[in-house]
PDB file of C-alpha atoms and ligand atoms in Angstrom:
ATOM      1  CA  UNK A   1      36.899  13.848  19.496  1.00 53.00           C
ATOM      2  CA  UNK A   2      39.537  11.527  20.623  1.00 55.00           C
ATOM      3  CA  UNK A   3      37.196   8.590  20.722  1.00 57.00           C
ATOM      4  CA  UNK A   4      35.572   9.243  17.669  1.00 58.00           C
ATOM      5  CA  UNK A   5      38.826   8.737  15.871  1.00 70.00           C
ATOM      6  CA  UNK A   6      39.761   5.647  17.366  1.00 80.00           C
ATOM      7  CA  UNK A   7      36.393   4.380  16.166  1.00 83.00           C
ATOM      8  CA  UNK A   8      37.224   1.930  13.020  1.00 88.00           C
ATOM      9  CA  UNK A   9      36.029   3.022   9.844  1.00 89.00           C
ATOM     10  CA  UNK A  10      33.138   0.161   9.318  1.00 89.00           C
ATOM     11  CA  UNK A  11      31.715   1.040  12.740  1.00 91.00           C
ATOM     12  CA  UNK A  12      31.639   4.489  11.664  1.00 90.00           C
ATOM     13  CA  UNK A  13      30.086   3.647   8.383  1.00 92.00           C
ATOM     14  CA  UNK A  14      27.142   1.294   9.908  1.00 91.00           C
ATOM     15  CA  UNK A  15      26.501   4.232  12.301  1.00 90.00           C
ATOM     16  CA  UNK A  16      26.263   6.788   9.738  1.00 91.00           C
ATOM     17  CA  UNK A  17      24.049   4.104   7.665  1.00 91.00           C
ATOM     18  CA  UNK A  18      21.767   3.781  10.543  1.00 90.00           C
ATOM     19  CA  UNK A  19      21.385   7.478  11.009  1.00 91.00           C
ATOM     20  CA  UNK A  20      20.937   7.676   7.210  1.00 90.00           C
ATOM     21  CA  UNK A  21      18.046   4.824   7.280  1.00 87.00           C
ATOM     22  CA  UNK A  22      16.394   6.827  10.240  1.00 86.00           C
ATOM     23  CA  UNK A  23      16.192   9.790   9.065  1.00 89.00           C
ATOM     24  CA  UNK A  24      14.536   8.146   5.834  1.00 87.00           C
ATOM     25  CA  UNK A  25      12.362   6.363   7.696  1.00 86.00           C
ATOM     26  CA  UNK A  26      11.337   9.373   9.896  1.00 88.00           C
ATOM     27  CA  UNK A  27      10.535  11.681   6.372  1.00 89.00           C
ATOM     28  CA  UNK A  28       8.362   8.805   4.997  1.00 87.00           C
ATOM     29  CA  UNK A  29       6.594   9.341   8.357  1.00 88.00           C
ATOM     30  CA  UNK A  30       6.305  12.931   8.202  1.00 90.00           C
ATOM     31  CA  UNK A  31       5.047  12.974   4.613  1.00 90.00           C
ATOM     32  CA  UNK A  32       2.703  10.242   5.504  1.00 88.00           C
ATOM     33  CA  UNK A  33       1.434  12.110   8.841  1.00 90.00           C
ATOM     34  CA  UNK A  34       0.823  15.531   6.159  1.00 90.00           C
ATOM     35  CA  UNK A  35      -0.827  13.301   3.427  1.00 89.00           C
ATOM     36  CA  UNK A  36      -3.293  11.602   5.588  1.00 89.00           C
ATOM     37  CA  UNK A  37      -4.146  15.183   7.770  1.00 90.00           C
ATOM     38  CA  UNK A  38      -4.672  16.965   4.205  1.00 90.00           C
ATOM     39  CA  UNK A  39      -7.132  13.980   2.932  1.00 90.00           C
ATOM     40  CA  UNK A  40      -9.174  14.103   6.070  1.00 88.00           C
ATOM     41  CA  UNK A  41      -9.653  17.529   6.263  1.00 89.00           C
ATOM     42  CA  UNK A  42     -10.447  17.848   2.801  1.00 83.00           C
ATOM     43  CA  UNK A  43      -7.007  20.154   2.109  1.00 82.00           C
ATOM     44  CA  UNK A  44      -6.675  17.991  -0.412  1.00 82.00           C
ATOM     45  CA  UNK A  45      -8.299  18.396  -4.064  1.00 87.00           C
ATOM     46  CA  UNK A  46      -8.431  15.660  -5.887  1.00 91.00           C
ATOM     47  CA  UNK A  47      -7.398  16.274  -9.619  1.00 94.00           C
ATOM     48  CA  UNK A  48     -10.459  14.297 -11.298  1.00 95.00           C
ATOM     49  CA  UNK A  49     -10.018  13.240 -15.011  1.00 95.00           C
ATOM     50  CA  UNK A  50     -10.827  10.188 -17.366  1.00 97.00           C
ATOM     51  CA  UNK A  51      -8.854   7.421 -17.085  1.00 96.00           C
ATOM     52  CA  UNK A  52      -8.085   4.367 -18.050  1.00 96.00           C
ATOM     53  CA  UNK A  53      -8.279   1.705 -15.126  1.00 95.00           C
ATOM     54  CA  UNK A  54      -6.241  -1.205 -17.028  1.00 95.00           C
ATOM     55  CA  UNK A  55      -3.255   1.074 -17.927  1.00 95.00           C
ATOM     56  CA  UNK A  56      -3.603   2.597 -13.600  1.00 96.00           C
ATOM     57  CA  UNK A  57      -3.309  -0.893 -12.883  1.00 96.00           C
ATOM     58  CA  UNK A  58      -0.482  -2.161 -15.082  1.00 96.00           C
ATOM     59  CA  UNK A  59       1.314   1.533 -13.810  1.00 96.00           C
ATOM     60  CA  UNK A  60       0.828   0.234 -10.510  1.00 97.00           C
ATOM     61  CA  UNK A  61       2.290  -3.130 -10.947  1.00 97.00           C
ATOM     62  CA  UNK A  62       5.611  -1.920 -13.088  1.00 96.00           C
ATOM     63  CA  UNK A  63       6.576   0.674 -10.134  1.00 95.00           C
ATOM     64  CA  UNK A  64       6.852  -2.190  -7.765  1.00 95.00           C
ATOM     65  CA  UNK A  65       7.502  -4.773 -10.392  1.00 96.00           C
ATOM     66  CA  UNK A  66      11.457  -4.989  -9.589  1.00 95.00           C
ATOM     67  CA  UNK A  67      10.440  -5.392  -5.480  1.00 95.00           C
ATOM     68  CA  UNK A  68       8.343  -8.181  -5.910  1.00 96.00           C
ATOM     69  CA  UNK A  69      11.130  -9.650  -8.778  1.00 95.00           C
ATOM     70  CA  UNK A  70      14.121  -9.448  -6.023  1.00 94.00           C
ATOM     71  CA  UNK A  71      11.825 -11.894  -3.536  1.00 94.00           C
ATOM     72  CA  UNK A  72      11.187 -13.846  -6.031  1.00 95.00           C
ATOM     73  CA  UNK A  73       7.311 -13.105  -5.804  1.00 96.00           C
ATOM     74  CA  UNK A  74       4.900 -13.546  -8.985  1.00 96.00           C
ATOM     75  CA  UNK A  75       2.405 -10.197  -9.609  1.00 97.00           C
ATOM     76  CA  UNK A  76      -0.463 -11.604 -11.806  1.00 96.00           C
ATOM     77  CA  UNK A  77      -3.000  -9.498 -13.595  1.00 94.00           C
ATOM     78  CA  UNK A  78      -5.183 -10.652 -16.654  1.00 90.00           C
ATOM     79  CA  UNK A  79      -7.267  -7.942 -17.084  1.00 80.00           C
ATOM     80  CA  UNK A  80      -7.651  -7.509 -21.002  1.00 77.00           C
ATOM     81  CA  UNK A  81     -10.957  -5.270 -21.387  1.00 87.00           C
ATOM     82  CA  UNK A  82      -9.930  -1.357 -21.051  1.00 91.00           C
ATOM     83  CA  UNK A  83     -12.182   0.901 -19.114  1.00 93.00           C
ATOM     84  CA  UNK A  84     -12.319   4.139 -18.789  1.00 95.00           C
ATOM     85  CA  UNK A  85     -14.064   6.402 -15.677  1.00 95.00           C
ATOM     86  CA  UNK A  86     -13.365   9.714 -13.558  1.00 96.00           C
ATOM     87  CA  UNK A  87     -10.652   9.422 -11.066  1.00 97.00           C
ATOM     88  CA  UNK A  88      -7.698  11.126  -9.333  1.00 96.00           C
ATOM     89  CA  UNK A  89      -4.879   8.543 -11.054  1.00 97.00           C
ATOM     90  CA  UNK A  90      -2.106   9.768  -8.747  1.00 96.00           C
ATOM     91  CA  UNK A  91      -4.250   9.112  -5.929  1.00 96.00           C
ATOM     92  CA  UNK A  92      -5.210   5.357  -7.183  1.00 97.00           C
ATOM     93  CA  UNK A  93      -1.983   4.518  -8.085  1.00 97.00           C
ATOM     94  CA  UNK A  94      -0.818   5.701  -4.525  1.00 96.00           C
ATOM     95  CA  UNK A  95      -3.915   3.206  -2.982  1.00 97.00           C
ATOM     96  CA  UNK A  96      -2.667   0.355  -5.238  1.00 98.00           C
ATOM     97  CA  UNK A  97       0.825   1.087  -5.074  1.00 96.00           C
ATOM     98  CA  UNK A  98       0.030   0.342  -0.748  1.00 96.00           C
ATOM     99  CA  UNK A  99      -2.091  -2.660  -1.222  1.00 97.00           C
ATOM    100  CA  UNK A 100       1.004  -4.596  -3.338  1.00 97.00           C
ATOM    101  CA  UNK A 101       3.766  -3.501  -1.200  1.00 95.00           C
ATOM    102  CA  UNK A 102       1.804  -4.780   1.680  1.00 94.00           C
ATOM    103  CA  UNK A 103       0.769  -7.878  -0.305  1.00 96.00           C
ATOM    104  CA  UNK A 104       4.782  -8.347  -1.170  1.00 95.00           C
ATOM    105  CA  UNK A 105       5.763  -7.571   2.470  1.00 93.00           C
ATOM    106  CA  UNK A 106       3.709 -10.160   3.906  1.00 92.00           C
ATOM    107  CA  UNK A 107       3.862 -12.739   1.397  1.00 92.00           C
ATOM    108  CA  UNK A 108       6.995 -15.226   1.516  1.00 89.00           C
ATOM    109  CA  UNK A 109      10.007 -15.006  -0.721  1.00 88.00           C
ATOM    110  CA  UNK A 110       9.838 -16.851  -3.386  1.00 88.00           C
ATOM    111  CA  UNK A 111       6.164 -18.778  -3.587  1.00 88.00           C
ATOM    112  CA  UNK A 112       4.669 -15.782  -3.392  1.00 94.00           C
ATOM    113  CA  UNK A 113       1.914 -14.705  -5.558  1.00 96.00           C
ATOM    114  CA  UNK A 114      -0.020 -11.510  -6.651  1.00 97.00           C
ATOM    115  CA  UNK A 115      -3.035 -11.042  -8.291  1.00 97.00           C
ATOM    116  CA  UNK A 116      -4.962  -8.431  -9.400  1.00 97.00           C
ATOM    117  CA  UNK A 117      -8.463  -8.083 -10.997  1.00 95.00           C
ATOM    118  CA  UNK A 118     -11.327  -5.807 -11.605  1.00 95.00           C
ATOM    119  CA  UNK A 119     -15.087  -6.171 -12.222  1.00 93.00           C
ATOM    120  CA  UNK A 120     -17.012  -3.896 -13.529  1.00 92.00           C
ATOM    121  CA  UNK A 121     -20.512  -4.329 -11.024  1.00 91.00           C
ATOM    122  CA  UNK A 122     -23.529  -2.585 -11.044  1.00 89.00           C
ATOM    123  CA  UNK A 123     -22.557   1.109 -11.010  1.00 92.00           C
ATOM    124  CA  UNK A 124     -19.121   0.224  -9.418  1.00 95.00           C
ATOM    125  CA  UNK A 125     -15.580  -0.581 -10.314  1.00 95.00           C
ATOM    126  CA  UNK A 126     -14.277  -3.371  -8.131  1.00 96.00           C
ATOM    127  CA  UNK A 127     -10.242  -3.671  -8.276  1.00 97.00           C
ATOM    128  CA  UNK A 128      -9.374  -6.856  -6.164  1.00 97.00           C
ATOM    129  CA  UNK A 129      -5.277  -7.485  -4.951  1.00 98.00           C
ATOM    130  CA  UNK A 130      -4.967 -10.924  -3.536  1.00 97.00           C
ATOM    131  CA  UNK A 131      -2.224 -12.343  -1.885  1.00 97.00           C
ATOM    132  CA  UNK A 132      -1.255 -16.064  -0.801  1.00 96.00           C
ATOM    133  CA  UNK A 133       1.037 -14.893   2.642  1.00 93.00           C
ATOM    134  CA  UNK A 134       0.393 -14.720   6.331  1.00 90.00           C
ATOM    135  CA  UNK A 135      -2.878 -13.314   5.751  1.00 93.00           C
ATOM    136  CA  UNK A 136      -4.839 -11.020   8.699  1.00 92.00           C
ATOM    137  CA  UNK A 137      -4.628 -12.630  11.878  1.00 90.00           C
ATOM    138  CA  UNK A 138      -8.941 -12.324  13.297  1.00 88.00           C
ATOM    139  CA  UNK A 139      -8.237  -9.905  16.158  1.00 87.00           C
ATOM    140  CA  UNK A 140      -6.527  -7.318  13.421  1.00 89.00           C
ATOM    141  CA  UNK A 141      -9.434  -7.022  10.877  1.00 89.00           C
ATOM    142  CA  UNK A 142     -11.173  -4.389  13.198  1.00 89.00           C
ATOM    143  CA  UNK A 143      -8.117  -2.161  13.328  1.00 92.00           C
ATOM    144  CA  UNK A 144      -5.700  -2.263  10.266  1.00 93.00           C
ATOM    145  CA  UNK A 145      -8.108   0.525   8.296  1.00 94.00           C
ATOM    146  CA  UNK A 146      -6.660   2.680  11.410  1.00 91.00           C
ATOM    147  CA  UNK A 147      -4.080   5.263  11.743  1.00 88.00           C
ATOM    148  CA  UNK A 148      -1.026   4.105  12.847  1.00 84.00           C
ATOM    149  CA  UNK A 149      -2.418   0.684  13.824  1.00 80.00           C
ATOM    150  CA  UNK A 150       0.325  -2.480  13.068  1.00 79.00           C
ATOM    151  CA  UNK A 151      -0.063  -5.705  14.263  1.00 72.00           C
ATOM    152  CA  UNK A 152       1.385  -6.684  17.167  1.00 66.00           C
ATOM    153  CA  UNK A 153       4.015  -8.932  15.969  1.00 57.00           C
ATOM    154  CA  UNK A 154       5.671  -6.654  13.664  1.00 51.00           C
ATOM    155  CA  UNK A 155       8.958  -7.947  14.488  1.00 48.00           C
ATOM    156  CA  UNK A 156       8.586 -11.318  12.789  1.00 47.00           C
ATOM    157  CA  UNK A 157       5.459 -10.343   9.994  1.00 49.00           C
ATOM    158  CA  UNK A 158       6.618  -7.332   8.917  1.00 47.00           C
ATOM    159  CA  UNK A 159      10.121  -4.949   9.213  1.00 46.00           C
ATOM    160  CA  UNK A 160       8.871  -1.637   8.718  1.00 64.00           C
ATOM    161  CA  UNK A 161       6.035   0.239   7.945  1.00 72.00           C
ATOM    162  CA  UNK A 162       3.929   3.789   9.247  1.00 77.00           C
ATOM    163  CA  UNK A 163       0.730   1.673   9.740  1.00 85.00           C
ATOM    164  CA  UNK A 164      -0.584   4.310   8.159  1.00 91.00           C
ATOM    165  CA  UNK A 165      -0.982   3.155   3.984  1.00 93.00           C
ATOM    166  CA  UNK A 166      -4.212   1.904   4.922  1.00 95.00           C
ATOM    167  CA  UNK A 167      -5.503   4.322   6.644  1.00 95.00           C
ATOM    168  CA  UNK A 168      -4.305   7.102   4.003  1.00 95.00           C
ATOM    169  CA  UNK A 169      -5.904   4.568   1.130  1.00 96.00           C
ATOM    170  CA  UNK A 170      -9.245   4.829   2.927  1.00 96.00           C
ATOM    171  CA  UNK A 171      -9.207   8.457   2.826  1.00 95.00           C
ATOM    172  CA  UNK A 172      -8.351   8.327  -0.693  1.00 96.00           C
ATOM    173  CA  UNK A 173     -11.062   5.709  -1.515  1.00 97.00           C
ATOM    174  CA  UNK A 174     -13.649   7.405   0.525  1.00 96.00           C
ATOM    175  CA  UNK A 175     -12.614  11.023  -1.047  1.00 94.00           C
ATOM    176  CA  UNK A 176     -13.600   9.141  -4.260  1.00 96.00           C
ATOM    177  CA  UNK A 177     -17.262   8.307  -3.089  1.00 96.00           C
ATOM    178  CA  UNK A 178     -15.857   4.650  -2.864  1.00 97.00           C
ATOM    179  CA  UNK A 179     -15.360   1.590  -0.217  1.00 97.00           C
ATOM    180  CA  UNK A 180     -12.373  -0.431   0.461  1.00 98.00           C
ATOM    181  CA  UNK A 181     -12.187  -3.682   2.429  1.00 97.00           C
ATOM    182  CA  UNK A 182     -10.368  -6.667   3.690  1.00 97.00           C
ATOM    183  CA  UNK A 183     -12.075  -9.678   2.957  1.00 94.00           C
ATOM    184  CA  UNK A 184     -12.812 -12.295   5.875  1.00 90.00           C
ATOM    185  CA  UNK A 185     -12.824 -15.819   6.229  1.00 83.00           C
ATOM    186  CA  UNK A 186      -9.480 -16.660   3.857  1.00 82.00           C
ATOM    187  CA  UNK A 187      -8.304 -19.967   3.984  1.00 84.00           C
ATOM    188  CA  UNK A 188      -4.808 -18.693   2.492  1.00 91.00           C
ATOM    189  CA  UNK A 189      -3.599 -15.461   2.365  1.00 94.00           C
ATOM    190  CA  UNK A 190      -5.092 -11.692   1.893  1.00 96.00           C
ATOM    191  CA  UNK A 191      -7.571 -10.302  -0.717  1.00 97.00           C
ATOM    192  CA  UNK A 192      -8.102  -6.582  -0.519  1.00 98.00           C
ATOM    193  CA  UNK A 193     -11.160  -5.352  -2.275  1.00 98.00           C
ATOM    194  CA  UNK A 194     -12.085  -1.576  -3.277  1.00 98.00           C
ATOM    195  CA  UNK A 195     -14.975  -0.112  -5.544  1.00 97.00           C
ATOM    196  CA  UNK A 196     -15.241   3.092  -7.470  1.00 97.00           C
ATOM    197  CA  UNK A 197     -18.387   4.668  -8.490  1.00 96.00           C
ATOM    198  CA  UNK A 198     -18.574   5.320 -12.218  1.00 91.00           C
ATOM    199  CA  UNK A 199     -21.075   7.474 -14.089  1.00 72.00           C
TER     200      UNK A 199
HETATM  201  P1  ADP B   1       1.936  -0.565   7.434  1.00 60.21           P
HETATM  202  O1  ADP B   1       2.024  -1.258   6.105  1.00 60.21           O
HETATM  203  O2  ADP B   1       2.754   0.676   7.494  1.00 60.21           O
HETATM  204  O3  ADP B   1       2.086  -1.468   8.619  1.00 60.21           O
HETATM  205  P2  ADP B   1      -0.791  -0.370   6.720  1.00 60.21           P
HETATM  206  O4  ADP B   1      -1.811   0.617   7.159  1.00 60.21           O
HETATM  207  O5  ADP B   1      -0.490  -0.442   5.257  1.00 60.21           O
HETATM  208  O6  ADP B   1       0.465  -0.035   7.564  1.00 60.21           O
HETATM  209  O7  ADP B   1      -1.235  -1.808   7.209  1.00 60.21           O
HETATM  210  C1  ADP B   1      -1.742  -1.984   8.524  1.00 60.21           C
HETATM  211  C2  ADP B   1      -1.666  -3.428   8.971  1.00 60.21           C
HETATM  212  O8  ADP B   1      -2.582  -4.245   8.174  1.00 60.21           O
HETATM  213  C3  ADP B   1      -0.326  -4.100   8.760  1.00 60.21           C
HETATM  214  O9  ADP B   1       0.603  -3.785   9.760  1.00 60.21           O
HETATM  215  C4  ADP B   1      -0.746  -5.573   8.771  1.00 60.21           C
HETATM  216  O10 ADP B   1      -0.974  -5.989  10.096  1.00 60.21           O
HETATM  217  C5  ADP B   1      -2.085  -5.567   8.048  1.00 60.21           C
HETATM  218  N1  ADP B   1      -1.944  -5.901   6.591  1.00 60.21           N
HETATM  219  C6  ADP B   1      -1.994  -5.023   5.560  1.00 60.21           C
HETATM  220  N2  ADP B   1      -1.861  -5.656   4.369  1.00 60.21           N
HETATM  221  C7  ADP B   1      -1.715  -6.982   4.648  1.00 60.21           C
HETATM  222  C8  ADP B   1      -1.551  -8.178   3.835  1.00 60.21           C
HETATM  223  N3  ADP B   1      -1.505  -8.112   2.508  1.00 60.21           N
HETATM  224  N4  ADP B   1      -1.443  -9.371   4.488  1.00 60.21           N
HETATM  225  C9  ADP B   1      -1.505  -9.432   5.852  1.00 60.21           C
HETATM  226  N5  ADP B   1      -1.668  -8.363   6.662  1.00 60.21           N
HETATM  227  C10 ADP B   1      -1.777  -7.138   6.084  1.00 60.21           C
END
């Protein structure tokens, strides 16, 4: 008791910040650990409705608009034709909500850029987010669709993070009858690539 008052009151405030900032951290976690177990064992219905793709996306991009704004990082999206198919929008907002924070976490302040596109193909919907950052180092590509799987240097490509948004955005792709995918081969960057059957 004794030493805790002789503690000076910006220690104490940093400590209780810390513990504050953990115990955030640790909730994310636990929600994410829930969502993902509920998606893959089916526990979770999607609610399926018509939507319109363009106004997911542009959703999508205003939520995280004022992250990408603070590091100075450009989101880009020219889509102008509306379309409208089945899907859970919750569920694709919560897929493309992942794929831009992870574009903005690994993308540099202030050169950064975003982009996102669709193509309507065949009897798909293909919603593109492309980044210009560090891109996906070879030896990851195998792995970062996995639960709980980070790369190994965290420390200096990335502060925080569950490794499992992917994971969870698979599920929710999959749930969907759809495919998502990192695409190889980049000279600059990472594009992340999903499709959506339509009927
Ligand atoms: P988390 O974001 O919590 O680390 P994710 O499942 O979203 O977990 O991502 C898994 C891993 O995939 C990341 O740790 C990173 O190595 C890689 N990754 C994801 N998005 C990108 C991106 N836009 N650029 C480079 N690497 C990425």
């Amino acid at each position: 008791m004794e030493e805790e008052e002789k503690m000076p009151q910006d220690l104490k405030e940093k400590f209780l910040n810390n513990i504050l900032n953990d115990s955030d951290r640790l909730s994310r976690l636990i929600n994410n650990i829930l969502d993902f177990e509920k998606l893959s064992t089916g526990r979770q219905q999607l609610d399926i409705r018509r939507n319109n793709i363009k106004k997911t996306i542009s959703k999508a991009i205003s939520s995280i608009q004022h992250i990408a704004s603070n590091k100075g990082i450009k989101i880009i999206n020219e889509d102008d034709v509306d379309f409208e198919f089945d899907y859970d929008e919750d569920r694709i907002l919560q897929v493309l909500t992942n794929l831009l924070s992870n574009a903005i976490k690994f993308t540099e302040s202030n050169n950064g850029i975003i982009s996102v596109d669709y193509i309507l193909k065949e009897k798909n919907i293909e919603v593109y987010v492309r980044d210009n950052g560090n891109g996906i180092p070879d030896e990851d590509f195998k792995y970062i669709f996995d639960k709980f799987y980070q790369t190994s240097d965290q420390n200096t490509r990335k502060p925080q993070g569950s490794g499992l948004g992917l994971a969870i955005s698979k599920q929710i792709i999959e749930n969907h009858n759809g495919k998502i995918w990192a695409e190889k081969g980049k000279k600059v960057g990472a594009t992340f690539g999903f499709k959506l059957p339509f009927n």
